[in-house]
C-alpha positions as a Python dict, from the first residue, in 0.01 Angstrom:
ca = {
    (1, 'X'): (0, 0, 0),
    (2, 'X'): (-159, 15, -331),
    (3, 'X'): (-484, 59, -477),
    (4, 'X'): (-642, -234, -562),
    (5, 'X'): (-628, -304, -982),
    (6, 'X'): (-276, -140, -954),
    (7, 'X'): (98, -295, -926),
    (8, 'X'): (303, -108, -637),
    (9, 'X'): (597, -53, -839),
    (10, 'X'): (936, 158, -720),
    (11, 'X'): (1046, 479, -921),
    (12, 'X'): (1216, 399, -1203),
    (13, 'X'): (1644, 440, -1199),
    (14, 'X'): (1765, 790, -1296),
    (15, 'X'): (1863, 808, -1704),
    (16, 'X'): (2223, 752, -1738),
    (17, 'X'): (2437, 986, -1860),
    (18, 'X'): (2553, 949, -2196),
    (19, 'X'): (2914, 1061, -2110),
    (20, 'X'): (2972, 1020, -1748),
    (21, 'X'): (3320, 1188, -1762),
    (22, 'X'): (3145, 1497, -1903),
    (23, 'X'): (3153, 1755, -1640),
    (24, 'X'): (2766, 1946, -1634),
    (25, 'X'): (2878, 2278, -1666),
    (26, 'X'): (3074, 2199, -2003),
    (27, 'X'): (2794, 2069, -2142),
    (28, 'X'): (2599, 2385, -2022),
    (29, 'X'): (2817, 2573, -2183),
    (30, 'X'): (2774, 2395, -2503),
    (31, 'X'): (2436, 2557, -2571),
    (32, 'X'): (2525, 2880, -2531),
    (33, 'X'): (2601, 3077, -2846),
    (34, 'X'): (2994, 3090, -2927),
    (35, 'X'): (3110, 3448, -2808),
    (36, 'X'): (3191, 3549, -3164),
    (37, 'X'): (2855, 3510, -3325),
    (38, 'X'): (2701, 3699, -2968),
    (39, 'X'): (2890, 4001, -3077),
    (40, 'X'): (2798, 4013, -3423),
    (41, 'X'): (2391, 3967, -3321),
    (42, 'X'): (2519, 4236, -3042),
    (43, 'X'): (2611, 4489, -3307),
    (44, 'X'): (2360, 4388, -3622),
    (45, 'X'): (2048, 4342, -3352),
    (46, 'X'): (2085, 4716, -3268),
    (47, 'X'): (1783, 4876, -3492),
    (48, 'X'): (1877, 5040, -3801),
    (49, 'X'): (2261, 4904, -3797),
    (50, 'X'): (2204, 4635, -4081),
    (51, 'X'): (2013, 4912, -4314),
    (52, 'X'): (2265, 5147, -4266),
    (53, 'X'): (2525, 4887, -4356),
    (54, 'X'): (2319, 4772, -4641),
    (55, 'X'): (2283, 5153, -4772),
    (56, 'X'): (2667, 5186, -4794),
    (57, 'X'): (2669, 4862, -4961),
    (58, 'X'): (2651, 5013, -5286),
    (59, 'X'): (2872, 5315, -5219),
    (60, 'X'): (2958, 5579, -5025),
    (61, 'X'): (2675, 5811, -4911),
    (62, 'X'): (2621, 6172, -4782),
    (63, 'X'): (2426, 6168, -4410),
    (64, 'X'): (2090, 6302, -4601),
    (65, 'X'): (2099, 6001, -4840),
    (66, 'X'): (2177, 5751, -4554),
    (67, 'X'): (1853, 5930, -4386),
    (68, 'X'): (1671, 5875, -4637),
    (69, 'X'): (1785, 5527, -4739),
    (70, 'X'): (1645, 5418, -4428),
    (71, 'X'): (1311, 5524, -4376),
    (72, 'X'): (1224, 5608, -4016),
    (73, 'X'): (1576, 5694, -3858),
    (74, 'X'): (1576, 5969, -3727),
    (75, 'X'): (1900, 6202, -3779),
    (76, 'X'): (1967, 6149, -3393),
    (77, 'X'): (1993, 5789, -3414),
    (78, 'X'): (2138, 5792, -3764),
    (79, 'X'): (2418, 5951, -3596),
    (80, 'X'): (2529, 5748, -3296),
    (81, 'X'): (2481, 5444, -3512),
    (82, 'X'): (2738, 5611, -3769),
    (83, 'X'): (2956, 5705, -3498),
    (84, 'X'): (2931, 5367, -3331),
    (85, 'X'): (3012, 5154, -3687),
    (86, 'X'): (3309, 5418, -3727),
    (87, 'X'): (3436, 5336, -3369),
    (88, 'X'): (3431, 4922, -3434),
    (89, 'X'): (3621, 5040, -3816),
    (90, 'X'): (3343, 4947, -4023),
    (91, 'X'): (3230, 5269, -4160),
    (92, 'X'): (3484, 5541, -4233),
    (93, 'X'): (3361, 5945, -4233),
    (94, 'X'): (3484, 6177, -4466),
    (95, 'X'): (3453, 6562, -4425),
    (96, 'X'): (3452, 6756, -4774),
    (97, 'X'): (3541, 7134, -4663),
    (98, 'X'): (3267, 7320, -4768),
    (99, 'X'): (3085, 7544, -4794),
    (100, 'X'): (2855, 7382, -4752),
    (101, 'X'): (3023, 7136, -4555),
    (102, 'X'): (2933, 6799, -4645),
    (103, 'X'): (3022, 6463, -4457),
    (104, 'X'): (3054, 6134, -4646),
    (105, 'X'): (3011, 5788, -4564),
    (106, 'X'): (3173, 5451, -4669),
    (107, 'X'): (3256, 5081, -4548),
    (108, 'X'): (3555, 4990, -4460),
    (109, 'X'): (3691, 4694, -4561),
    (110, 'X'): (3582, 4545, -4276),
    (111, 'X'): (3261, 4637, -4363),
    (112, 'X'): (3264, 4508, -4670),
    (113, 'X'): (3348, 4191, -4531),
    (114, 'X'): (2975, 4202, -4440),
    (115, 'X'): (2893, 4149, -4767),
    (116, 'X'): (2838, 3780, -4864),
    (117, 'X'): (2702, 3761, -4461),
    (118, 'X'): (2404, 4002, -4571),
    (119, 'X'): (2381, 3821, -4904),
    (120, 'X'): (2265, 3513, -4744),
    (121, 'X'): (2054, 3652, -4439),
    (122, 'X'): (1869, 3806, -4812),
    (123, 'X'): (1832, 3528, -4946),
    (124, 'X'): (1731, 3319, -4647),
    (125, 'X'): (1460, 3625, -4576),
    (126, 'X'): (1379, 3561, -4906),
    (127, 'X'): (1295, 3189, -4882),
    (128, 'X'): (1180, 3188, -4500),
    (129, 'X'): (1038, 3476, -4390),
    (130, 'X'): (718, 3634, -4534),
    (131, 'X'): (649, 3990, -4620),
    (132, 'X'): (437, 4184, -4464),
    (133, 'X'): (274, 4574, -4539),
    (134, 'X'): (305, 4749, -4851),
    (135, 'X'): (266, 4360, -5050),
    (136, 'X'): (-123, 4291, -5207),
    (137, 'X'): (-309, 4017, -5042),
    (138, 'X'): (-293, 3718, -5339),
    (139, 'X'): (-574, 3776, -5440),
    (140, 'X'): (-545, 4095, -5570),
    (141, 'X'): (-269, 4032, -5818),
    (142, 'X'): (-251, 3964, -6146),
}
C-alpha cells in the first residue's frame, strides 16, 4: 500500500542492452588496456627507467655521467635498471679495457625507437602538467 500523496508505481524494466549478442565478458575486456601498451607502462613506470632512457638520448654515456644525469639514483639502482634495459635490447654496454676500466652506455635501436614516444609525452608534460619545485611562484618573475 502506498503513502497517501504518492502513486504506487512498479520498478521500472531493466535498461536494454545496446548489443544483445555482445557476450559481457568481451565487453569487459574492452576496457582493459591492450597488452602491448601494459608492457610499455610496465617497463617506463619503473622509477628512473624513462631518465635513464632520456640521458642516452643524446649519446652514449659512461655509468658516472648516467649517475649524474639523473639526480637521485643511486649507483645500485642505476645498475639493475641498466642491466634490465640491456636484457629487453634497448641499451647496449660497452667495456673499454682499461686501466681504468670504463663501461659505456648506448640505445639500441630499439631504444631509439623511443624517441618520437618521449617527444610527445614532453610535449604533452609541457602543455598539461604543471611544474612544481625549483620554478618561482608568478609573482616573483620578471
Amino acid at each position: 500500500m502506498s503513502e497517501p500523496g504518492k502513486l504506487d508505481l512498479p520498478p521500472p524494466p531493466p535498461a536494454p542492452d545496446p548489443d544483445p549478442t555482445l557476450d559481457r565478458s568481451a565487453a569487459a575486456a574492452c576496457t582493459e588496456p591492450e597488452s602491448a601498451i601494459t608492457r610499455v607502462f610496465h617497463l617506463l613506470g619503473k622509477r628512473w627507467t624513462g631518465l635513464i632512457l632520456a640521458a642516452l638520448m643524446s649519446g652514449p654515456g659512461h655509468f658516472a655521467e648516467l649517475r649524474r644525469a639523473v639526480p637521485g639514483i643511486s649507483e645500485r639502482m642505476l645498475s639493475d635498471r641498466l642491466t634490465e634495459l640491456a636484457a629487453l635490447g634497448l641499451v647496449s654496454r660497452a667495456v673499454q679495457e682499461g686501466p681504468p676500466l670504463r663501461v659505456s652506455y648506448s640505445l639500441t635501436d630499439s631504444g631509439h625507437a623511443l624517441r618520437p614516444a618521449m617527444v610527445e609525452l614532453t610535449r604533452w608534460a609541457d602543455s598539461h602538467l604543471t611544474e612544481t619545485g625549483n620554478r618561482c611562484p608568478d609573482a616573483f618573475r620578471e
